[in-house]
Amino acid sequence: MPDMSAIVNPQQRQFNPYAENGGTILAIAGADFTVIAGDTRQSEGYSIQTRYAPKVFHLTDRAVLAVNGFAADGNMFVKKVKQRLEWYRHAHAKDMPLRAIARLIQTMLYAQRFFPYYVYNILGGIEEDGTGAVYSFDPVGSYEREACRAAGAAQSLVQPFLDNQIYFKNQTPAQGSSHPAHLPLPDVLSIVIDSFTSATERHIEVGDGLEMYIVLAKGRTLPDAVTTLRPQELPSSAGDGERVFVLKRDLKKD
Amino acid sequence: MDHFPTNWGRPKYDGFDTNATYPFHDHGHNQSAAFAGATQHTQQPIVTGTSVLAIKYKDGIMMAADNLASYGSLARFKGVQRLHPIGDYTVVGASGDMSDFQYLQHVLDGLVISEEINAQDGHTLGPAEIHEYLSQVMYSRRSKMNPLWNSLLVGGVKDGQRFLAYVDLLGVTYFASTLATGYGAYIAQPLLRKAVEGRENTLTEPEARGILEEALRVLFYRDARSINQYQIATITANGVDISGSLKLETAWGFAEGIRGYGSQTQ
């Protein structure tokens, strides 16, 4: 008896317009700074496509965007956000505030509600009141402001670690003391580096390189413990405003 | 005997064929008369080229591809050039559907001409511009659910800068000092990385050529959709050079020693 199922139920191979390109991103807000980080590996399935494809992008003097998911959508989305920010600059002669960028991203994502950008976004930077802020988004634009967020391939490994180390979940403070509301920058950087070395160890899609962006509030300077790591300062449009630094680290390549 | 390769069916295991580079066989069943006049989208590749390989070396970029265009498992066209020069600084190498690649050649050649005629501003398109344009075309076609079914490598040298990048039917792009498409991504890429990574600025032209030839040879032994005729493109500060059709040297003497191979009994 020949196999008739192919005729009764024709096998339809539909073009799949999406791919999953691995990697992980993460952002942590401090009192007067924000750290936004991502690894640089791009993969599909078991293949490493490249060891250096940045997922974290400098938008303005006080905003940095990390994108993770389908790389083609991610690059197109960042391109369009940057274009909208440039138009805003031409129209208003100033950079768009962080919370406005967050709302813009939500609108741009939801505009594609029925053919979504398959991208998880994390926006980090300094709010107009000078506080560090992290906004996280789902692919269709749901968003909220948070103190920290991990997304991507190793989200399930990193977020619980952050819940414990940043939000002090399942930790009880010593008698007569309390947990700090915000951690200092050197502590946050250590946590970010540990998150990525651990994710690299246990997740095949994470590794190769780590890029950490530090956005510093107006009038603040880097602590000595961070200056010794030799971060690279990015050029800013106004000399006296927020400042953005980049720190690069190698991650295991296996 | 059914003489239509598209009716021969798919290989048992299609895990290595996520982009469906093997022609889709049951083309007749799912078209009802109601859609007969409708726009046809979402094809499948028909006449296909296999891997393209490229590496950075001391003087620029070297790219290689064989001369076969397959029709399913049939080695249909054995003299096809899959490396295409664009302008004075760039080569595009294509795997996947060859008719889509011919369309892209037409688009890119037109782009270079109109840029030359209309702009006349003294600027010319380099590999970075060609790649950006190509990736926008590929991404917009995938977003219309009507992709150009190719994986492409773009290599070139302009203003002393080497450029090597990938773009595919999804609009996914990336850059690296060694690139390979199709089966080459599984078989040749590890060999290329081992030979090239960290030596991009010291590899000489004969060394680079040797590395690509060896990778092509391994592909010819293992990839059933490949052939032992190939071309190599070199892009340096002196411009683009694409070789004529070259022949791969292979050795099959070992086959005699394998039990159960060929006419051997017992």
PDB file of N, CA, C and O in Angstrom, chain B residues 178-202:
ATOM      1  N   THR B 178      36.469  34.526   8.229  1.00  0.00           N
ATOM      2  CA  THR B 178      36.213  33.373   7.364  1.00  0.00           C
ATOM      3  C   THR B 178      34.712  33.177   7.275  1.00  0.00           C
ATOM      4  O   THR B 178      34.025  33.243   8.294  1.00  0.00           O
ATOM      5  N   LEU B 179      34.209  32.939   6.081  1.00  0.00           N
ATOM      6  CA  LEU B 179      32.772  32.720   5.912  1.00  0.00           C
ATOM      7  C   LEU B 179      32.544  31.543   4.974  1.00  0.00           C
ATOM      8  O   LEU B 179      33.351  31.302   4.063  1.00  0.00           O
ATOM      9  N   ALA B 180      31.441  30.830   5.191  1.00  0.00           N
ATOM     10  CA  ALA B 180      31.072  29.725   4.309  1.00  0.00           C
ATOM     11  C   ALA B 180      29.554  29.575   4.325  1.00  0.00           C
ATOM     12  O   ALA B 180      28.935  29.685   5.381  1.00  0.00           O
ATOM     13  N   THR B 181      28.977  29.299   3.141  1.00  0.00           N
ATOM     14  CA  THR B 181      27.526  29.103   3.079  1.00  0.00           C
ATOM     15  C   THR B 181      27.215  27.631   2.866  1.00  0.00           C
ATOM     16  O   THR B 181      28.089  26.846   2.510  1.00  0.00           O
ATOM     17  N   GLY B 182      25.966  27.268   3.078  1.00  0.00           N
ATOM     18  CA  GLY B 182      25.472  25.927   2.788  1.00  0.00           C
ATOM     19  C   GLY B 182      26.203  24.851   3.590  1.00  0.00           C
ATOM     20  O   GLY B 182      26.486  25.037   4.771  1.00  0.00           O
ATOM     21  N   TYR B 183      26.509  23.711   2.923  1.00  0.00           N
ATOM     22  CA  TYR B 183      27.241  22.645   3.618  1.00  0.00           C
ATOM     23  C   TYR B 183      28.609  23.121   4.067  1.00  0.00           C
ATOM     24  O   TYR B 183      29.177  22.621   5.035  1.00  0.00           O
ATOM     25  N   GLY B 184      29.152  24.086   3.364  1.00  0.00           N
ATOM     26  CA  GLY B 184      30.438  24.673   3.739  1.00  0.00           C
ATOM     27  C   GLY B 184      30.437  25.206   5.157  1.00  0.00           C
ATOM     28  O   GLY B 184      31.473  25.186   5.830  1.00  0.00           O
ATOM     29  N   ALA B 185      29.270  25.681   5.627  1.00  0.00           N
ATOM     30  CA  ALA B 185      29.199  26.203   6.986  1.00  0.00           C
ATOM     31  C   ALA B 185      29.478  25.104   8.012  1.00  0.00           C
ATOM     32  O   ALA B 185      29.993  25.376   9.098  1.00  0.00           O
ATOM     33  N   TYR B 186      29.122  23.840   7.655  1.00  0.00           N
ATOM     34  CA  TYR B 186      29.375  22.717   8.573  1.00  0.00           C
ATOM     35  C   TYR B 186      30.747  22.091   8.328  1.00  0.00           C
ATOM     36  O   TYR B 186      31.435  21.699   9.252  1.00  0.00           O
ATOM     37  N   ILE B 187      31.116  21.939   7.049  1.00  0.00           N
ATOM     38  CA  ILE B 187      32.309  21.159   6.717  1.00  0.00           C
ATOM     39  C   ILE B 187      33.548  22.046   6.559  1.00  0.00           C
ATOM     40  O   ILE B 187      34.622  21.724   7.056  1.00  0.00           O
ATOM     41  N   ALA B 188      33.422  23.163   5.852  1.00  0.00           N
ATOM     42  CA  ALA B 188      34.608  23.973   5.543  1.00  0.00           C
ATOM     43  C   ALA B 188      34.919  25.012   6.613  1.00  0.00           C
ATOM     44  O   ALA B 188      36.097  25.280   6.895  1.00  0.00           O
ATOM     45  N   GLN B 189      33.891  25.585   7.230  1.00  0.00           N
ATOM     46  CA  GLN B 189      34.118  26.684   8.170  1.00  0.00           C
ATOM     47  C   GLN B 189      35.084  26.322   9.306  1.00  0.00           C
ATOM     48  O   GLN B 189      35.975  27.115   9.620  1.00  0.00           O
ATOM     49  N   PRO B 190      34.959  25.124   9.924  1.00  0.00           N
ATOM     50  CA  PRO B 190      35.930  24.775  10.975  1.00  0.00           C
ATOM     51  C   PRO B 190      37.361  24.730  10.447  1.00  0.00           C
ATOM     52  O   PRO B 190      38.299  25.162  11.124  1.00  0.00           O
ATOM     53  N   LEU B 191      37.546  24.201   9.212  1.00  0.00           N
ATOM     54  CA  LEU B 191      38.883  24.124   8.619  1.00  0.00           C
ATOM     55  C   LEU B 191      39.415  25.525   8.349  1.00  0.00           C
ATOM     56  O   LEU B 191      40.582  25.828   8.607  1.00  0.00           O
ATOM     57  N   LEU B 192      38.544  26.393   7.828  1.00  0.00           N
ATOM     58  CA  LEU B 192      38.968  27.754   7.500  1.00  0.00           C
ATOM     59  C   LEU B 192      39.345  28.513   8.772  1.00  0.00           C
ATOM     60  O   LEU B 192      40.362  29.209   8.813  1.00  0.00           O
ATOM     61  N   ARG B 193      38.511  28.379   9.818  1.00  0.00           N
ATOM     62  CA  ARG B 193      38.802  29.102  11.063  1.00  0.00           C
ATOM     63  C   ARG B 193      40.142  28.664  11.630  1.00  0.00           C
ATOM     64  O   ARG B 193      40.947  29.487  12.058  1.00  0.00           O
ATOM     65  N   LYS B 194      40.383  27.351  11.614  1.00  0.00           N
ATOM     66  CA  LYS B 194      41.633  26.829  12.163  1.00  0.00           C
ATOM     67  C   LYS B 194      42.831  27.389  11.394  1.00  0.00           C
ATOM     68  O   LYS B 194      43.862  27.703  11.965  1.00  0.00           O
ATOM     69  N   ALA B 195      42.667  27.524  10.071  1.00  0.00           N
ATOM     70  CA  ALA B 195      43.786  27.957   9.236  1.00  0.00           C
ATOM     71  C   ALA B 195      43.966  29.474   9.210  1.00  0.00           C
ATOM     72  O   ALA B 195      45.058  29.963   8.988  1.00  0.00           O
ATOM     73  N   VAL B 196      42.883  30.228   9.425  1.00  0.00           N
ATOM     74  CA  VAL B 196      42.936  31.666   9.166  1.00  0.00           C
ATOM     75  C   VAL B 196      42.911  32.527  10.432  1.00  0.00           C
ATOM     76  O   VAL B 196      43.655  33.516  10.520  1.00  0.00           O
ATOM     77  N   GLU B 197      42.073  32.190  11.416  1.00  0.00           N
ATOM     78  CA  GLU B 197      41.875  33.081  12.561  1.00  0.00           C
ATOM     79  C   GLU B 197      43.200  33.454  13.227  1.00  0.00           C
ATOM     80  O   GLU B 197      44.006  32.582  13.556  1.00  0.00           O
ATOM     81  N   GLY B 198      43.438  34.739  13.358  1.00  0.00           N
ATOM     82  CA  GLY B 198      44.670  35.238  13.946  1.00  0.00           C
ATOM     83  C   GLY B 198      45.797  35.403  12.943  1.00  0.00           C
ATOM     84  O   GLY B 198      46.847  35.939  13.270  1.00  0.00           O
ATOM     85  N   ARG B 199      45.602  34.918  11.692  1.00  0.00           N
ATOM     86  CA  ARG B 199      46.655  35.024  10.681  1.00  0.00           C
ATOM     87  C   ARG B 199      46.200  35.862   9.483  1.00  0.00           C
ATOM     88  O   ARG B 199      46.837  35.819   8.428  1.00  0.00           O
ATOM     89  N   GLU B 200      45.110  36.642   9.667  1.00  0.00           N
ATOM     90  CA  GLU B 200      44.524  37.401   8.549  1.00  0.00           C
ATOM     91  C   GLU B 200      45.533  38.353   7.909  1.00  0.00           C
ATOM     92  O   GLU B 200      45.461  38.622   6.711  1.00  0.00           O
ATOM     93  N   ASN B 201      46.478  38.881   8.716  1.00  0.00           N
ATOM     94  CA  ASN B 201      47.397  39.897   8.195  1.00  0.00           C
ATOM     95  C   ASN B 201      48.723  39.336   7.710  1.00  0.00           C
ATOM     96  O   ASN B 201      49.587  40.078   7.253  1.00  0.00           O
ATOM     97  N   THR B 202      48.919  38.028   7.832  1.00  0.00           N
ATOM     98  CA  THR B 202      50.193  37.443   7.412  1.00  0.00           C
ATOM     99  C   THR B 202      50.037  36.408   6.306  1.00  0.00           C
ATOM    100  O   THR B 202      51.005  36.113   5.605  1.00  0.00           O
TER     101      THR B 202
END
